[in-house]
Short mmCIF file of C-alpha atoms in Angstrom, two decimals:
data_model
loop_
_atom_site.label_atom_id
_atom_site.label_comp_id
_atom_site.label_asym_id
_atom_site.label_seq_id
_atom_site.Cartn_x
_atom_site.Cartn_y
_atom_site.Cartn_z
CA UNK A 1 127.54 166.16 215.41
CA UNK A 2 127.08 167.48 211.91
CA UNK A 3 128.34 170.57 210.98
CA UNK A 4 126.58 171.89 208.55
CA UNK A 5 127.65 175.88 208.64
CA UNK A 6 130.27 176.35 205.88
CA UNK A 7 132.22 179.40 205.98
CA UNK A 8 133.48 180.54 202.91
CA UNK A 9 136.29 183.56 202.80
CA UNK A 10 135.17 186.12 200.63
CA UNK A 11 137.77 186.48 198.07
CA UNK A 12 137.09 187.81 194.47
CA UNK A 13 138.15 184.25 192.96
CA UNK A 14 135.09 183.81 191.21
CA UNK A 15 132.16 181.80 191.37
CA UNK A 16 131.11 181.64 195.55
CA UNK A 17 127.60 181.98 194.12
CA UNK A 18 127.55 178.63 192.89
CA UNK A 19 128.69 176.88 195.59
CA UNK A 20 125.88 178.85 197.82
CA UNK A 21 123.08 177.84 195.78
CA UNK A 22 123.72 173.85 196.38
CA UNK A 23 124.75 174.58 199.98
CA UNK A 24 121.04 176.03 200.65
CA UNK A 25 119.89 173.43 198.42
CA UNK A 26 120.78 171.14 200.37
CA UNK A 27 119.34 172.83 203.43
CA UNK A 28 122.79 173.75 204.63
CA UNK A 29 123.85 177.12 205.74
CA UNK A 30 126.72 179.29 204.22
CA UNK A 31 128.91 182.23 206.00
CA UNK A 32 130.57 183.98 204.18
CA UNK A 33 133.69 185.59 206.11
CA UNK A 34 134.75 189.25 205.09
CA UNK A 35 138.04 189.15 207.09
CA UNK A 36 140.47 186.26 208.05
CA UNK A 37 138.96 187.02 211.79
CA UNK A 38 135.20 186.05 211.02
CA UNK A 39 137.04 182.58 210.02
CA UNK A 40 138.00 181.91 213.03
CA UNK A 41 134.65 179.86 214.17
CA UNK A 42 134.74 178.06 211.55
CA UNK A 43 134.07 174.07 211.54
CA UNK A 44 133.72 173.63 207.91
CA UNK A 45 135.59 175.66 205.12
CA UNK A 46 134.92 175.65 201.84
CA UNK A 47 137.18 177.44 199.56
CA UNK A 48 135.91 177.75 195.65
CA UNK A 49 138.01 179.46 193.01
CA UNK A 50 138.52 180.43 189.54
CA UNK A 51 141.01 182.56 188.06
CA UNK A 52 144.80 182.23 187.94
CA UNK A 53 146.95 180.85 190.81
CA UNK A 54 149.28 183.83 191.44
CA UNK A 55 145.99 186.40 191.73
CA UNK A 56 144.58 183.79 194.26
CA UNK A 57 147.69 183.13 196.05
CA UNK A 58 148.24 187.02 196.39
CA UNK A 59 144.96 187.50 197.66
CA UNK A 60 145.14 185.36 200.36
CA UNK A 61 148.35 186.22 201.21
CA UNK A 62 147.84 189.97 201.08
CA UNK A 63 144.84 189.27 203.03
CA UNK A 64 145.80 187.78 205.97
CA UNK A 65 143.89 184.51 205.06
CA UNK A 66 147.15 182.17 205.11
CA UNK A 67 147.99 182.57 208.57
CA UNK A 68 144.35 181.94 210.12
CA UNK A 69 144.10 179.09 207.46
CA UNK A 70 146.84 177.15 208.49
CA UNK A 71 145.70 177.43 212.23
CA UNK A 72 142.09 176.60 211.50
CA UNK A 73 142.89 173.55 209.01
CA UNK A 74 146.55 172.20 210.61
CA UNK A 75 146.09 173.02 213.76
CA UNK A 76 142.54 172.43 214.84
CA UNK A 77 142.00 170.29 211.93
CA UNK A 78 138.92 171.84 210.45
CA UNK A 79 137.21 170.40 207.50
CA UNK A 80 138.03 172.02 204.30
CA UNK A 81 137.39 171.53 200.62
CA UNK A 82 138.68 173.27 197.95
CA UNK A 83 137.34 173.16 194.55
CA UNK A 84 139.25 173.67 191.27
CA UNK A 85 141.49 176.52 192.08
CA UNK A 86 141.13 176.62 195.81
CA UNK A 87 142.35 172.63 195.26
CA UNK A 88 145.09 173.38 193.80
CA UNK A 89 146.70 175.86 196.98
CA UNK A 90 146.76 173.10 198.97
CA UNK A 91 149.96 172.36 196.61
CA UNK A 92 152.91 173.36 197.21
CA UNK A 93 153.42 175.07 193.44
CA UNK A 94 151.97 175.86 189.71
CA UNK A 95 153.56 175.83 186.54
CA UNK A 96 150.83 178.61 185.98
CA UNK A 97 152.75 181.10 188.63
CA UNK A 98 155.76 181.77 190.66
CA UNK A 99 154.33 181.85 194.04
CA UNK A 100 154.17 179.08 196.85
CA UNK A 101 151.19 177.29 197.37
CA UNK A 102 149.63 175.94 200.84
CA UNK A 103 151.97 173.37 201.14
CA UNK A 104 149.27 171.29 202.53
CA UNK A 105 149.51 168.21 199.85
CA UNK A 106 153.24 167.45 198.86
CA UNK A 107 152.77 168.15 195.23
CA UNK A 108 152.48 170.76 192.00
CA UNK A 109 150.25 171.56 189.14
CA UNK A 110 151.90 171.12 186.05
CA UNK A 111 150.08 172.32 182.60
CA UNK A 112 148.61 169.85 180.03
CA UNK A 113 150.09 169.04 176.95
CA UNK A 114 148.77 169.12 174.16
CA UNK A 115 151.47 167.53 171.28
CA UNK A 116 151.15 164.99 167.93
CA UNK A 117 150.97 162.20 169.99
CA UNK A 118 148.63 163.26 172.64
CA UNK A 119 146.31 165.76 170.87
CA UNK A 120 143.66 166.94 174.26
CA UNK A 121 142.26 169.86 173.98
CA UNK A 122 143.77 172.47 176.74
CA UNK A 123 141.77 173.33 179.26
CA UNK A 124 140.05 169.94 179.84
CA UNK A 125 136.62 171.18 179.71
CA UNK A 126 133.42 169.11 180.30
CA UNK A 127 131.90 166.44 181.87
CA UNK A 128 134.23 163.32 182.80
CA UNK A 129 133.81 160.33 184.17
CA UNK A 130 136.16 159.43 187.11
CA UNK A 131 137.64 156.50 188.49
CA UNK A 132 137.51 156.16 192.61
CA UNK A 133 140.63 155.03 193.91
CA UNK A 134 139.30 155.29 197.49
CA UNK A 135 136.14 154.05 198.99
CA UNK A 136 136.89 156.55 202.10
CA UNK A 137 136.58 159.94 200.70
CA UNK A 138 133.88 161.86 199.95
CA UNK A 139 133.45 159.95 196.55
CA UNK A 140 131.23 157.32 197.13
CA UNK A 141 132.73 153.64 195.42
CA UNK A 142 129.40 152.41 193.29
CA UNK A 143 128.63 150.95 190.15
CA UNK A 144 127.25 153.97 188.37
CA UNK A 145 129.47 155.76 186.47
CA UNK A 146 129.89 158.91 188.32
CA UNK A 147 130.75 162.23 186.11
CA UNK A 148 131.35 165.76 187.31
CA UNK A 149 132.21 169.08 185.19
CA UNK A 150 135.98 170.09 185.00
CA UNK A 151 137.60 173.03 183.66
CA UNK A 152 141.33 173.43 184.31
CA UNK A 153 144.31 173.95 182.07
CA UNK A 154 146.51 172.96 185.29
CA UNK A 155 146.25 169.54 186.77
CA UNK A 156 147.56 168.09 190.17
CA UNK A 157 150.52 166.18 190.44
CA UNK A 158 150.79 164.60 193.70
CA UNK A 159 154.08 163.39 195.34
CA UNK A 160 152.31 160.66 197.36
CA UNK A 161 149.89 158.76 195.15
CA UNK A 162 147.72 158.10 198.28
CA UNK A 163 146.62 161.83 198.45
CA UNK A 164 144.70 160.64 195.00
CA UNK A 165 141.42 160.02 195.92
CA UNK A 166 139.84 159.94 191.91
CA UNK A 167 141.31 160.26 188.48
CA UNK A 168 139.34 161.22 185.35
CA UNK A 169 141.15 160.04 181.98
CA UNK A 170 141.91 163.17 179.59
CA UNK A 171 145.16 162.23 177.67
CA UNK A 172 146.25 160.42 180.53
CA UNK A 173 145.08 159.88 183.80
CA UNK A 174 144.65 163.24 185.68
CA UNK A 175 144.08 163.81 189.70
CA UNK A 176 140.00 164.72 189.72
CA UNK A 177 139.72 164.49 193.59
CA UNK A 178 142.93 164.42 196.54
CA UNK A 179 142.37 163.98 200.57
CA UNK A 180 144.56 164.48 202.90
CA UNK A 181 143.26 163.95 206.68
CA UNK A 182 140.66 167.05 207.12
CA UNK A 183 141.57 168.67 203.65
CA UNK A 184 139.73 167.52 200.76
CA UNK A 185 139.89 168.94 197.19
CA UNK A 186 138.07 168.41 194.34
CA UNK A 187 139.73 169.57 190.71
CA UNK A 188 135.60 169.71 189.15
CA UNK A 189 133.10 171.77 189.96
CA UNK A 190 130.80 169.91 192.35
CA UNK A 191 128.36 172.88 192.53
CA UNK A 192 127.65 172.38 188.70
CA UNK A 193 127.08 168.73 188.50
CA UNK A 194 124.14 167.91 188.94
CA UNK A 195 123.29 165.68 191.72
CA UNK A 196 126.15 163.86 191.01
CA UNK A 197 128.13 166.74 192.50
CA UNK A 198 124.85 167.58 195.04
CA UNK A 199 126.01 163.95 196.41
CA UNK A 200 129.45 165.22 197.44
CA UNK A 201 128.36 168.17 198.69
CA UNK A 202 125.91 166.26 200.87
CA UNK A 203 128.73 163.81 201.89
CA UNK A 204 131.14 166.87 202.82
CA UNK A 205 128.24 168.17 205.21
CA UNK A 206 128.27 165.06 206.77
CA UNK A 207 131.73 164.42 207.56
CA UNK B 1 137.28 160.05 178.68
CA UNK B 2 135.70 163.74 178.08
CA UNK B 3 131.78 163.52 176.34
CA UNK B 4 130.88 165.59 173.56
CA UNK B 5 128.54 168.42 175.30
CA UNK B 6 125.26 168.82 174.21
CA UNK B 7 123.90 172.29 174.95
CA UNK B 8 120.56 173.95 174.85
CA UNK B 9 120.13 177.44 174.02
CA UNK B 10 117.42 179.45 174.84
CA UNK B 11 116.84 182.99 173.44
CA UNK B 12 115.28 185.49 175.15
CA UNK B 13 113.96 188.57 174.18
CA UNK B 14 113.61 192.08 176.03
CA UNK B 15 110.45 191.25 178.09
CA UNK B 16 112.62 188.53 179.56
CA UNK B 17 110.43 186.13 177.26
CA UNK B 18 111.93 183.00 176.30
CA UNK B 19 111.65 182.99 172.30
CA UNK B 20 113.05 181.20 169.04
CA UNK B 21 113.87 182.57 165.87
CA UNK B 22 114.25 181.56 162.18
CA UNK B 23 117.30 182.77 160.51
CA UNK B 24 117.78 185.52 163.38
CA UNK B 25 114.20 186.99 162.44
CA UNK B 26 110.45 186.41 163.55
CA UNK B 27 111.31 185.68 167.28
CA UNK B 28 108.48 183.30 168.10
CA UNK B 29 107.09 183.22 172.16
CA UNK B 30 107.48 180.22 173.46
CA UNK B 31 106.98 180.90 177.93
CA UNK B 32 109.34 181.08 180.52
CA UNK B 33 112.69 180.93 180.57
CA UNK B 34 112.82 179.79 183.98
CA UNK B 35 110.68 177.35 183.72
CA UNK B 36 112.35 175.97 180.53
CA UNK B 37 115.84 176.36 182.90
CA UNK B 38 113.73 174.12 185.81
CA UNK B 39 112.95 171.44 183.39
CA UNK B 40 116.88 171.59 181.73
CA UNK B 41 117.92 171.09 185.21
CA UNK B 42 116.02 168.06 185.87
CA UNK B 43 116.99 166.73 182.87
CA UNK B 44 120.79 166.78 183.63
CA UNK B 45 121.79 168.51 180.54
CA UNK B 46 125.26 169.36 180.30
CA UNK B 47 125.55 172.92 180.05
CA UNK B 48 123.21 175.85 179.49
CA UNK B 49 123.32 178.95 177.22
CA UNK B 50 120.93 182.07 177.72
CA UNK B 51 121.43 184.87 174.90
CA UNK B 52 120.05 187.82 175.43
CA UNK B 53 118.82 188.79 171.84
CA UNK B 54 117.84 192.30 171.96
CA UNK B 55 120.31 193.68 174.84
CA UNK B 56 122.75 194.79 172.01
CA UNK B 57 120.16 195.59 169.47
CA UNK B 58 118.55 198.14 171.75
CA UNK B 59 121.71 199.12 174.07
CA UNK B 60 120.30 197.61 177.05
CA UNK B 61 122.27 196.52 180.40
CA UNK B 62 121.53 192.90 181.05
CA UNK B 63 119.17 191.73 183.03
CA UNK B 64 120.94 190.78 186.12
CA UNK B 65 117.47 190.22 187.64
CA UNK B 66 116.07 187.58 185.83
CA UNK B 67 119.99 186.24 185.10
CA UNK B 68 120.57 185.71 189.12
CA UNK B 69 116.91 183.48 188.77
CA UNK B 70 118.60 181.37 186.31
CA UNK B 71 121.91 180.74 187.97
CA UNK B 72 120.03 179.68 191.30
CA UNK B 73 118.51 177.11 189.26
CA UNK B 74 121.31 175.62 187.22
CA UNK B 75 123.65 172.82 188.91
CA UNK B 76 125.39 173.07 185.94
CA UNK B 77 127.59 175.07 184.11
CA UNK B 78 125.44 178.90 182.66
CA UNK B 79 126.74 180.67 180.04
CA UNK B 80 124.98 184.46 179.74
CA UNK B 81 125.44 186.16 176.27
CA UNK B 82 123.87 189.59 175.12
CA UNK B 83 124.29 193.36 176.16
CA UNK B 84 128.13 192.87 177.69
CA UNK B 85 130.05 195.61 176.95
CA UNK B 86 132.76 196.27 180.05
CA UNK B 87 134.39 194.68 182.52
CA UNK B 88 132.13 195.48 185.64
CA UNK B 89 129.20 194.39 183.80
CA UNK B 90 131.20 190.77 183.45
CA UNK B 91 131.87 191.22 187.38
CA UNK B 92 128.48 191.71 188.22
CA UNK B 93 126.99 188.84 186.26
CA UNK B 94 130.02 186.24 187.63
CA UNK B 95 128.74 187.36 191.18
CA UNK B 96 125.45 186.07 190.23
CA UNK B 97 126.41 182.71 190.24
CA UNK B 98 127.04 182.06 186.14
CA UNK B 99 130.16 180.66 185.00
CA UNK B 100 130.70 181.88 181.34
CA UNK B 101 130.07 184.68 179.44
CA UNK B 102 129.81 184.91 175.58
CA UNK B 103 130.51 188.14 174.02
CA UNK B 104 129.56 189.50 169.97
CA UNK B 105 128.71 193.15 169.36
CA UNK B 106 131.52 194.74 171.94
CA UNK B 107 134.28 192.92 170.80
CA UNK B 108 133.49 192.49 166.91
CA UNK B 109 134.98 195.67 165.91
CA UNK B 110 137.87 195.41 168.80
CA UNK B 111 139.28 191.81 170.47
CA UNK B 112 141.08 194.24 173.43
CA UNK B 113 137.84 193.35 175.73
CA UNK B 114 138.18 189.94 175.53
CA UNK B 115 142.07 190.25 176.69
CA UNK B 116 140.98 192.49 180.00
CA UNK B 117 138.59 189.98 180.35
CA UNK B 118 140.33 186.82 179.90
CA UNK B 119 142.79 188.57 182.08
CA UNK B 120 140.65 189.11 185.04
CA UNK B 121 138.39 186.02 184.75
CA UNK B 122 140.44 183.80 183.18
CA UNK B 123 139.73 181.77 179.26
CA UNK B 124 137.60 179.48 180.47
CA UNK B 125 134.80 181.85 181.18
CA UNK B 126 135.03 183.87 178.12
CA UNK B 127 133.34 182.85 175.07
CA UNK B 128 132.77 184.61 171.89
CA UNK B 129 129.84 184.13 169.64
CA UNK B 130 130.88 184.32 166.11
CA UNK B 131 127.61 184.19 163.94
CA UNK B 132 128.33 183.11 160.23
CA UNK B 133 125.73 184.04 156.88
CA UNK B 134 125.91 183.28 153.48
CA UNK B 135 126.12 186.03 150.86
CA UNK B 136 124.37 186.09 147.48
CA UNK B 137 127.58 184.16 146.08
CA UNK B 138 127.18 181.80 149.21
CA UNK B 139 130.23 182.71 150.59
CA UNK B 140 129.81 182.28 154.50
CA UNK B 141 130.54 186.21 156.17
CA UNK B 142 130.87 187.39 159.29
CA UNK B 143 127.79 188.46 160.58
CA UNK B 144 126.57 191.16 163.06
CA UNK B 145 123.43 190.25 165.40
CA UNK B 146 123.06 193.85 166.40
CA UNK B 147 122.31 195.03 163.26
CA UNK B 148 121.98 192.28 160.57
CA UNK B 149 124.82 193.34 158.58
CA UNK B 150 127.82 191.84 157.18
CA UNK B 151 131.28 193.03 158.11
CA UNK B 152 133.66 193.17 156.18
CA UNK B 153 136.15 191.30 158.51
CA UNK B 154 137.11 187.96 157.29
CA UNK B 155 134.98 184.89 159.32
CA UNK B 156 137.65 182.65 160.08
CA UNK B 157 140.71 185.33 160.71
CA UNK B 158 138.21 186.69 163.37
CA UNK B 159 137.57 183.09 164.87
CA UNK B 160 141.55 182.97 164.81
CA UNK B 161 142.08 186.66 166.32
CA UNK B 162 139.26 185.93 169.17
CA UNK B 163 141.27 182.89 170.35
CA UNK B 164 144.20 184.75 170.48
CA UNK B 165 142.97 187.21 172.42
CA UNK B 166 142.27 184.33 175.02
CA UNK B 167 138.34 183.23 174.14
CA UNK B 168 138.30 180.14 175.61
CA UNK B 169 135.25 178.67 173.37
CA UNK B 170 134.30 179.86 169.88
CA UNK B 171 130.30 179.93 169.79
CA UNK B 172 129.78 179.42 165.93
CA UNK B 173 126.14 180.06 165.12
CA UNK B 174 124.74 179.33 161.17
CA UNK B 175 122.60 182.03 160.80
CA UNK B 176 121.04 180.62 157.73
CA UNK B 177 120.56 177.29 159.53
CA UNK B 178 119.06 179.35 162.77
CA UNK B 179 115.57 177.44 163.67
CA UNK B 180 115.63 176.01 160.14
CA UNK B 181 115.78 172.14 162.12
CA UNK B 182 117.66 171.62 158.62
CA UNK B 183 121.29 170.19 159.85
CA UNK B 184 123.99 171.65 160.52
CA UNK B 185 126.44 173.69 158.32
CA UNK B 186 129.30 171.11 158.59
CA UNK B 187 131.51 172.96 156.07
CA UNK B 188 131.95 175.84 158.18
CA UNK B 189 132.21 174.51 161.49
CA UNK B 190 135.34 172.15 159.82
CA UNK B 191 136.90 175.10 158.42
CA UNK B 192 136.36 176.55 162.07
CA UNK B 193 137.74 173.84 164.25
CA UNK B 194 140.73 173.17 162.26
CA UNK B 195 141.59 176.87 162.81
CA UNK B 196 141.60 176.91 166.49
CA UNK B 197 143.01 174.73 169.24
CA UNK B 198 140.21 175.90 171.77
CA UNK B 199 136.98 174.61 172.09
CA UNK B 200 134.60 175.46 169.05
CA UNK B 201 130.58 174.78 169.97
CA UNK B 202 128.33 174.31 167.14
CA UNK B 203 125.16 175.71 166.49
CA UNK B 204 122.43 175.84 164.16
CA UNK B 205 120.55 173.78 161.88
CA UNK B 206 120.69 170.48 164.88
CA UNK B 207 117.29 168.13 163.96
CA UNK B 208 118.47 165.20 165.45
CA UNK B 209 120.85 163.10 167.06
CA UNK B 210 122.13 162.56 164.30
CA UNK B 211 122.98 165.97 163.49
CA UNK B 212 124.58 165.93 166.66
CA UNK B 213 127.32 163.47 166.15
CA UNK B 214 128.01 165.00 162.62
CA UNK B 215 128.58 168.29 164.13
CA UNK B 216 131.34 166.17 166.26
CA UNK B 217 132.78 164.34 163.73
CA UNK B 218 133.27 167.94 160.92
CA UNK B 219 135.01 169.29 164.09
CA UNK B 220 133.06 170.61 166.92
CA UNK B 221 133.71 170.18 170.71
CA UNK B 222 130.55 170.60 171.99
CA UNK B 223 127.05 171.00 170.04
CA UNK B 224 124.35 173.18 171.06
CA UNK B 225 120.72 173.75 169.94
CA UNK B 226 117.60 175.80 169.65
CA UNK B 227 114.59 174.36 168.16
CA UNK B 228 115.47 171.04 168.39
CA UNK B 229 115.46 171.19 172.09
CA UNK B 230 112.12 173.41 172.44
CA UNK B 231 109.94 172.53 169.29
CA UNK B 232 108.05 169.36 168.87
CA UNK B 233 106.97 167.79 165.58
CA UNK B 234 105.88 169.55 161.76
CA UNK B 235 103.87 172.02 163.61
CA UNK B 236 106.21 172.89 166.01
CA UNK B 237 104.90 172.79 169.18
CA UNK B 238 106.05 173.70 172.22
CA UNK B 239 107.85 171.19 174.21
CA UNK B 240 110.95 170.68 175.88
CA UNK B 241 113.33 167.69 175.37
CA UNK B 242 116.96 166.94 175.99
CA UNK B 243 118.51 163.34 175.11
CA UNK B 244 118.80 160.20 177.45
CA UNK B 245 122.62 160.52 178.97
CA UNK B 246 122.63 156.79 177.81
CA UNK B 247 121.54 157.83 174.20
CA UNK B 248 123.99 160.39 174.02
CA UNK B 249 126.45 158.15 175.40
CA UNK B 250 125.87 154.99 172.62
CA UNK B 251 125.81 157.99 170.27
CA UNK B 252 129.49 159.18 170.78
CA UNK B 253 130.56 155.64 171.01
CA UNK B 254 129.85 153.89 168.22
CA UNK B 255 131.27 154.28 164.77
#
């Protein structure tokens, strides 16, 4: 059967807001958990984020969230899907702080750089196209282009290329989407791209 | 590869009015914001900016009302600008959904806002509006919205200062271009873009798609526009109008 509660831990990472709007949108419903113990029922996570890794990473650490994360998304293999920063947990580290990620995708973020040769602007900013490497994931293989909006200074690096689900080209080719079993991440903001984003969304309510 | 953005920005004034102006003065009515926001939406545009112009003129608080309307009808990025003075007031508007901010009056005479802000929210989200005017000698100066006055700060140290503070996007606004539909100050926004290594969006002056890609090529990152977007032939009526994504793409592509 569909699930299509999300819960959504209530952490001051920025943007939730978003994320509700399209949810409702798309005539799902969204509950947002105060404490780590109105998780617990969960079915279907999403964690959003903005901000910088070590604040988020203290947060939910300080905040009891890791513990009834792992359970709910190891254990019982609940859905999740993190978007931007709440991707990049799922990692194991960041170049943009000293604390451990998730551990939940072998892998680290590691900072663009910008140089002579390979002049990007830092953060990658904007709409970009991406390139599905995998029909199976939420991103749907077709022959329009597909293009989301990213912003990130930090991009994922994963240890097993098969985590990669999409790139998106921005100096060189940089992880846009990663899926491993129930955990799904996307590095751009589904929630502000239009309906190319509503699309993935809609897929992740299906699952 | 990353597009050019092409942004629309709508003015509004303190009835919540959406309005457009001529060289900062004679705001003219022109309906709804959020109906203007509704139609944006539909037509995919990349990005949105809403600028409060009054807010800091009269020492209003935002209108987080009317703001939290506009986020629940963008699925895409919002930038709010106009009346931001602290941090909380940046909290409160985030929590309505918008994803950027763009600051002028509080920071102008002090950058330390933007670090506390940048700090708690991160560069991306924090943009500052740096609004450029010509003096009698036509020497572009920094320009004050709040009260139409020069200051005496230098335009492009400030530009260089904001950035590193942490502004992650440099809003650079013509002000004698403002609703003209006369193109785009290119001289400036080169002298702007080679001083920074963040993202500079250009604005005033746009006419055409032309305009557009000229904006790109002196410099900018991403392009925004007034009139062009709202107004609709010599008599300037009222209609609203973004670019094909295909047009815009063919437009960035070829030489």
């Amino acid at each position: 059967m569909k699930e299509t509660k999300i819960y959504i831990p209530n952490l001051s990472l920025g943007n939730t807001k978003s994320v509700v709007n399209m949810i409702n949108r798309l005539g799902g419903e969204v509950i947002i958990a105060n404490t780590p113990d109105e998780l617990l029922n969960a079915k279907k996570i999403i964690l959003p984020g903005v901000g910088s890794f070590d604040v988020g990473m203290r947060e939910l650490k300080d905040g009891g969230w890791i513990e009834a994360l792992n359970k709910l998304v190891l254990q019982d293999k609940v859905p999740i899907l993190g978007i931007c920063l709440g991707m990049q947990f799922f990692f194991d580290e960041s170049e943009e702080g000293i604390l451990p990620g998730l551990s939940w995708i072998p892998g680290k973020l590691e900072r663009f750089v910008s140089n002579e040769q390979n002049p990007i602007k830092v953060p990658h900013m904007g709409w970009n196209a991406v390139k599905v490497n995998k029909a199976d994931g939420l991103i749907p293989q077709q022959e329009e282009e597909l293009r989301y909006y990213f912003v990130h200074s930090y991009h994922a690096v994963c240890a097993n290329s098969d985590h990669v689900i999409a790139t998106a080209y921005h100096g060189s080719d940089v992880t846009a989407a990663v899926q491993n079993d129930n955990i799904y991440g996307f590095q751009f903001h589904p929630e502000k791209s239009h309906r190319f984003g509503m699309d993935l969304l809609k897929n992740f309510l299906s699952v | 590869m990353l597009k050019h953005r092409v942004i629309p920005a709508l003015l509004l004034n303190q009835h919540g009015g959406l309005v457009k102006t001529t060289k900062f003065t004679n705001p003219k009515y022109i309906g709804d914001p959020l109906n203007a926001i509704r139609i944006f939406n539909t037509k995919e545009v990349d990005e949105l900016m809403v600028l409060d112009i009054e807010a800091s003129k009269l020492q209003r608080e935002p209108n987080y009302a009317l703001i939290e309307q506009f986020a629940g009808e963008c699925f895409m990025p919002l930038c709010y600008g106009g009346g931001i003075r602290t941090i909380d007031q940046a909290y409160k508007i985030f929590k309505l959904g918008v994803e950027k901010i763009c600051l002028q009056t509080a920071v102008l005479e002090n950058l330390q806002l933007v670090r506390d802000l940048v700090d708690r929210f991160g560069s991306s989200a924090i943009v500052v509006s740096v609004d450029v005017k010509k003096d009698w000698l036509q020497r572009p100066k920094l320009f004050k919205s709040s009260n139409h006055q020069n200051s005496s700060s230098n335009w492009l140290t400030f530009i260089r200062d904001a950035v590193d503070a942490g502004a992650g996007e440099i809003l650079l606004n013509a002000v004698d271009k403002d609703g003209t539909l006369l193109g785009p100050d290119l001289v400036i926004i080169e002298q702007a873009s080679k001083e920074i290594s963040a993202p500079l969006i250009a604005l005033g002056g746009i006419a055409s798609l032309k305009d557009i890609k000229q904006a790109v090529e002196a410099g900018a990152s991403a392009v925004a526009a007034g009139a062009f977007f709202v107004f609709h032939g010599p008599h300037r009526a009222v209609l609203i109008t973004y670019p094909q994504y295909q047009e815009l793409l063919t437009l960035f592509n070829t030489k």
